[in-house]
Structure formats: C-alpha cells, structure tokens
Amino acid sequence: MARPTPELINALRRTAQNLRNGAAYQWGHMGGCNCGNLAQELTKLNKDQIHQYAMQRHGDWNEQAEDYCSTSQMPIDLLINEMLNAGLTLEDLKHLERLDDRQVLARFPIEKRFLKHNIREDVIAYMTAWAELLEEQLLAKITLPTLQEIEFV
C-alpha cells in the first residue's frame, strides 16, 4: 500500500475532482486512463506526453510497472519514479488501473465493491476512498504532545 503523504492524498483528490469536472478519460489511453490521470496530477505532464512516453515501451500500466527500472533513463521510468517518490508503489499502479486493491474496496459496502475499471464514476469513487484511507493512515501517525509535556515559558 502507498506511503500516506500529503502530496499523494491531494493528488488523488484533485484527480477525482478533475474527472468529476469532465477531464478527458479513456481507459485505453496511457495518459487518459486511471493511472494516466493520476500521473498528470503528480508529474504535471499532459495526457499526450504521458502516452508518448509509455508508447516507447510495450504494454499497459501493469506491464510498465513490471518492466520499471529505477536506473533507466527511459521517460516512462522517470515518470513512474516521480509517482513512486510521491508515495505510490508499483503494486499501487497495478491496483489503480484495475480498481482492485482490497484495502480500498473494503471501504465500500459489499454490494458496491464490484467496481468496473473503465467506468469514470467508479474511478472517482475508488480514488476518493483511497485518499480517505491514506489520510486516516497519515493522521494515525501524528502524535501531539500532551499539555503536561509542553514546557511553558
């Protein structure tokens, strides 16, 4: 599961909002699919640039994640590296493209867990639930000093 970072949480929320507001969505387009839309937020590249980078190697996001090399200078690997630096894992990319991470899906009522990976509304719901999950994980790590621990001057 992703490392809960404010950058990633905000990117998931912005991506969901962009999709809600009519951002280009096409599951079969590497820059306009589930991962592609999130990549736009995290890298500030547009969908066509992302698609062009991805087409320099074979495969969809699942295969791109499998073939990722951290020392490669291929544009798609540099793009994926930016996404990983924001808190994602390679497995997250695979799950996002298929909307199938069990921890995210567990946040939905049982009858609503069968999301379709290529339906805009399902992608929005998944990203929103994922952002909420990551935010809860991030907040759980924060501990504030108690009043007794604070030294007053």
mmCIF file of C-alpha atoms in Angstrom:
data_model
loop_
_atom_site.group_PDB
_atom_site.id
_atom_site.type_symbol
_atom_site.label_atom_id
_atom_site.label_comp_id
_atom_site.label_asym_id
_atom_site.label_seq_id
_atom_site.Cartn_x
_atom_site.Cartn_y
_atom_site.Cartn_z
ATOM 1 C CA MET A 1 0.000 0.000 0.000
ATOM 2 C CA ALA A 2 1.117 3.515 -0.737
ATOM 3 C CA ARG A 3 3.014 5.591 1.762
ATOM 4 C CA PRO A 4 0.461 8.134 3.014
ATOM 5 C CA THR A 5 1.848 11.505 2.002
ATOM 6 C CA PRO A 6 0.003 14.819 1.792
ATOM 7 C CA GLU A 7 1.168 15.138 -1.832
ATOM 8 C CA LEU A 8 -0.349 11.794 -2.825
ATOM 9 C CA ILE A 9 -3.577 12.331 -0.888
ATOM 10 C CA ASN A 10 -4.066 15.742 -2.505
ATOM 11 C CA ALA A 11 -3.217 14.371 -5.959
ATOM 12 C CA LEU A 12 -5.813 11.608 -5.593
ATOM 13 C CA ARG A 13 -8.434 14.141 -4.537
ATOM 14 C CA ARG A 14 -7.551 16.580 -7.335
ATOM 15 C CA THR A 15 -7.617 13.758 -9.888
ATOM 16 C CA ALA A 16 -11.046 12.610 -8.690
ATOM 17 C CA GLN A 17 -12.292 16.208 -8.836
ATOM 18 C CA ASN A 18 -10.865 16.721 -12.326
ATOM 19 C CA LEU A 19 -12.622 13.568 -13.517
ATOM 20 C CA ARG A 20 -15.835 14.717 -11.825
ATOM 21 C CA ASN A 21 -15.490 18.012 -13.702
ATOM 22 C CA GLY A 22 -15.104 16.306 -17.073
ATOM 23 C CA ALA A 23 -11.357 15.771 -17.524
ATOM 24 C CA ALA A 24 -10.525 13.589 -20.514
ATOM 25 C CA TYR A 25 -10.943 9.931 -19.595
ATOM 26 C CA GLN A 26 -10.203 6.990 -21.841
ATOM 27 C CA TRP A 27 -9.174 3.739 -20.204
ATOM 28 C CA GLY A 28 -7.255 2.504 -23.245
ATOM 29 C CA HIS A 29 -5.120 5.676 -23.457
ATOM 30 C CA MET A 30 -1.983 5.566 -21.294
ATOM 31 C CA GLY A 31 -2.274 9.267 -20.460
ATOM 32 C CA GLY A 32 -6.048 9.391 -20.023
ATOM 33 C CA CYS A 33 -6.749 6.210 -18.060
ATOM 34 C CA ASN A 34 -6.828 5.676 -14.284
ATOM 35 C CA CYS A 35 -3.046 5.819 -13.782
ATOM 36 C CA GLY A 36 -2.638 8.351 -16.571
ATOM 37 C CA ASN A 37 -4.969 10.842 -14.922
ATOM 38 C CA LEU A 38 -3.176 10.482 -11.587
ATOM 39 C CA ALA A 39 0.181 10.753 -13.369
ATOM 40 C CA GLN A 40 -0.977 14.069 -14.855
ATOM 41 C CA GLU A 41 -1.514 15.425 -11.348
ATOM 42 C CA LEU A 42 1.712 14.095 -9.898
ATOM 43 C CA THR A 43 4.017 14.972 -12.797
ATOM 44 C CA LYS A 44 2.276 17.977 -14.396
ATOM 45 C CA LEU A 45 2.706 16.291 -17.782
ATOM 46 C CA ASN A 46 -0.310 16.251 -20.081
ATOM 47 C CA LYS A 47 -2.056 13.100 -21.237
ATOM 48 C CA ASP A 48 -0.408 13.125 -24.651
ATOM 49 C CA GLN A 49 3.094 13.433 -23.196
ATOM 50 C CA ILE A 50 2.419 10.544 -20.812
ATOM 51 C CA HIS A 51 1.012 8.431 -23.633
ATOM 52 C CA GLN A 52 4.025 9.224 -25.836
ATOM 53 C CA TYR A 53 6.431 8.187 -23.057
ATOM 54 C CA ALA A 54 4.538 4.967 -22.425
ATOM 55 C CA MET A 55 4.474 4.040 -26.113
ATOM 56 C CA GLN A 56 8.275 3.922 -26.185
ATOM 57 C CA ARG A 57 7.943 0.578 -24.454
ATOM 58 C CA HIS A 58 5.285 -2.126 -24.807
ATOM 59 C CA GLY A 59 2.290 -2.717 -22.596
ATOM 60 C CA ASP A 60 -0.298 -1.148 -20.361
ATOM 61 C CA TRP A 61 0.353 0.309 -16.892
ATOM 62 C CA ASN A 62 0.559 -3.179 -15.391
ATOM 63 C CA GLU A 63 3.309 -4.166 -17.812
ATOM 64 C CA GLN A 64 5.020 -0.786 -17.479
ATOM 65 C CA ALA A 65 5.158 -1.323 -13.706
ATOM 66 C CA GLU A 66 6.547 -4.839 -14.230
ATOM 67 C CA ASP A 67 9.240 -3.526 -16.583
ATOM 68 C CA TYR A 68 10.091 -0.456 -14.475
ATOM 69 C CA CYS A 69 13.796 0.088 -13.862
ATOM 70 C CA SER A 70 14.828 2.725 -11.327
ATOM 71 C CA THR A 71 18.139 3.375 -13.091
ATOM 72 C CA SER A 72 16.728 3.568 -16.596
ATOM 73 C CA GLN A 73 16.597 6.925 -18.286
ATOM 74 C CA MET A 74 13.530 5.963 -20.301
ATOM 75 C CA PRO A 75 10.894 8.695 -19.991
ATOM 76 C CA ILE A 76 8.227 6.290 -18.686
ATOM 77 C CA ASP A 77 10.584 5.072 -15.956
ATOM 78 C CA LEU A 78 11.367 8.658 -14.951
ATOM 79 C CA LEU A 79 7.615 9.352 -14.827
ATOM 80 C CA ILE A 80 6.949 6.234 -12.726
ATOM 81 C CA ASN A 81 9.832 7.229 -10.465
ATOM 82 C CA GLU A 82 8.104 10.573 -9.782
ATOM 83 C CA MET A 83 4.932 8.697 -8.878
ATOM 84 C CA LEU A 84 6.850 6.389 -6.546
ATOM 85 C CA ASN A 85 8.518 9.391 -4.903
ATOM 86 C CA ALA A 86 5.046 10.757 -4.136
ATOM 87 C CA GLY A 87 4.305 7.627 -2.084
ATOM 88 C CA LEU A 88 2.972 5.094 -4.574
ATOM 89 C CA THR A 89 4.277 1.569 -5.028
ATOM 90 C CA LEU A 90 4.447 -0.376 -8.271
ATOM 91 C CA GLU A 91 1.652 -2.576 -6.935
ATOM 92 C CA ASP A 92 -0.491 0.538 -6.390
ATOM 93 C CA LEU A 93 -0.223 1.348 -10.097
ATOM 94 C CA LYS A 94 -1.437 -2.130 -10.982
ATOM 95 C CA HIS A 95 -4.299 -1.925 -8.488
ATOM 96 C CA LEU A 96 -5.328 1.553 -9.613
ATOM 97 C CA GLU A 97 -5.551 0.501 -13.221
ATOM 98 C CA ARG A 98 -7.876 -2.384 -12.256
ATOM 99 C CA LEU A 99 -9.518 -0.749 -9.182
ATOM 100 C CA ASP A 100 -8.849 -3.875 -7.166
ATOM 101 C CA ASP A 101 -6.882 -3.066 -4.002
ATOM 102 C CA ARG A 102 -8.625 -4.978 -1.217
ATOM 103 C CA GLN A 103 -7.978 -2.323 1.444
ATOM 104 C CA VAL A 104 -9.602 0.342 -0.717
ATOM 105 C CA LEU A 105 -12.506 -1.885 -1.739
ATOM 106 C CA ALA A 106 -13.162 -2.814 1.906
ATOM 107 C CA ARG A 107 -14.277 0.793 2.427
ATOM 108 C CA PHE A 108 -17.293 0.211 0.186
ATOM 109 C CA PRO A 109 -20.460 -1.664 1.153
ATOM 110 C CA ILE A 110 -20.249 -5.258 -0.083
ATOM 111 C CA GLU A 111 -22.766 -4.663 -2.860
ATOM 112 C CA LYS A 112 -20.682 -1.734 -4.226
ATOM 113 C CA ARG A 113 -17.261 -3.432 -4.255
ATOM 114 C CA PHE A 114 -17.504 -4.671 -7.815
ATOM 115 C CA LEU A 115 -16.098 -1.602 -9.497
ATOM 116 C CA LYS A 116 -15.541 -1.550 -13.233
ATOM 117 C CA HIS A 117 -12.019 -0.426 -14.027
ATOM 118 C CA ASN A 118 -13.041 1.586 -17.093
ATOM 119 C CA ILE A 119 -16.044 3.489 -15.719
ATOM 120 C CA ARG A 120 -15.311 7.119 -14.799
ATOM 121 C CA GLU A 121 -17.659 7.160 -11.781
ATOM 122 C CA ASP A 122 -16.045 4.015 -10.363
ATOM 123 C CA VAL A 123 -12.576 5.527 -10.794
ATOM 124 C CA ILE A 124 -13.720 8.673 -8.964
ATOM 125 C CA ALA A 125 -15.201 6.609 -6.109
ATOM 126 C CA TYR A 126 -12.049 4.461 -5.849
ATOM 127 C CA MET A 127 -9.669 7.431 -5.786
ATOM 128 C CA THR A 128 -11.819 9.228 -3.225
ATOM 129 C CA ALA A 129 -11.946 6.174 -0.947
ATOM 130 C CA TRP A 130 -8.210 5.633 -1.362
ATOM 131 C CA ALA A 131 -7.456 9.255 -0.437
ATOM 132 C CA GLU A 132 -9.631 8.891 2.687
ATOM 133 C CA LEU A 133 -7.841 5.674 3.663
ATOM 134 C CA LEU A 134 -4.411 7.261 3.206
ATOM 135 C CA GLU A 135 -5.466 10.348 5.146
ATOM 136 C CA GLU A 136 -6.616 8.182 8.058
ATOM 137 C CA GLN A 137 -3.273 6.340 7.981
ATOM 138 C CA LEU A 138 -1.359 9.615 7.904
ATOM 139 C CA LEU A 139 -3.343 11.101 10.781
ATOM 140 C CA ALA A 140 -2.869 7.936 12.843
ATOM 141 C CA LYS A 141 0.902 8.506 12.682
ATOM 142 C CA ILE A 142 0.674 12.010 14.102
ATOM 143 C CA THR A 143 1.115 12.367 17.829
ATOM 144 C CA LEU A 144 0.846 15.698 19.546
ATOM 145 C CA PRO A 145 2.439 16.426 22.889
ATOM 146 C CA THR A 146 0.142 16.386 25.865
ATOM 147 C CA LEU A 147 -0.322 19.508 27.914
ATOM 148 C CA GLN A 148 1.974 18.071 30.573
ATOM 149 C CA GLU A 149 4.749 17.628 28.016
ATOM 150 C CA ILE A 150 4.638 21.220 26.850
ATOM 151 C CA GLU A 151 7.071 23.458 28.648
ATOM 152 C CA PHE A 152 5.608 26.866 29.213
ATOM 153 C CA VAL A 153 7.959 29.816 29.283
#
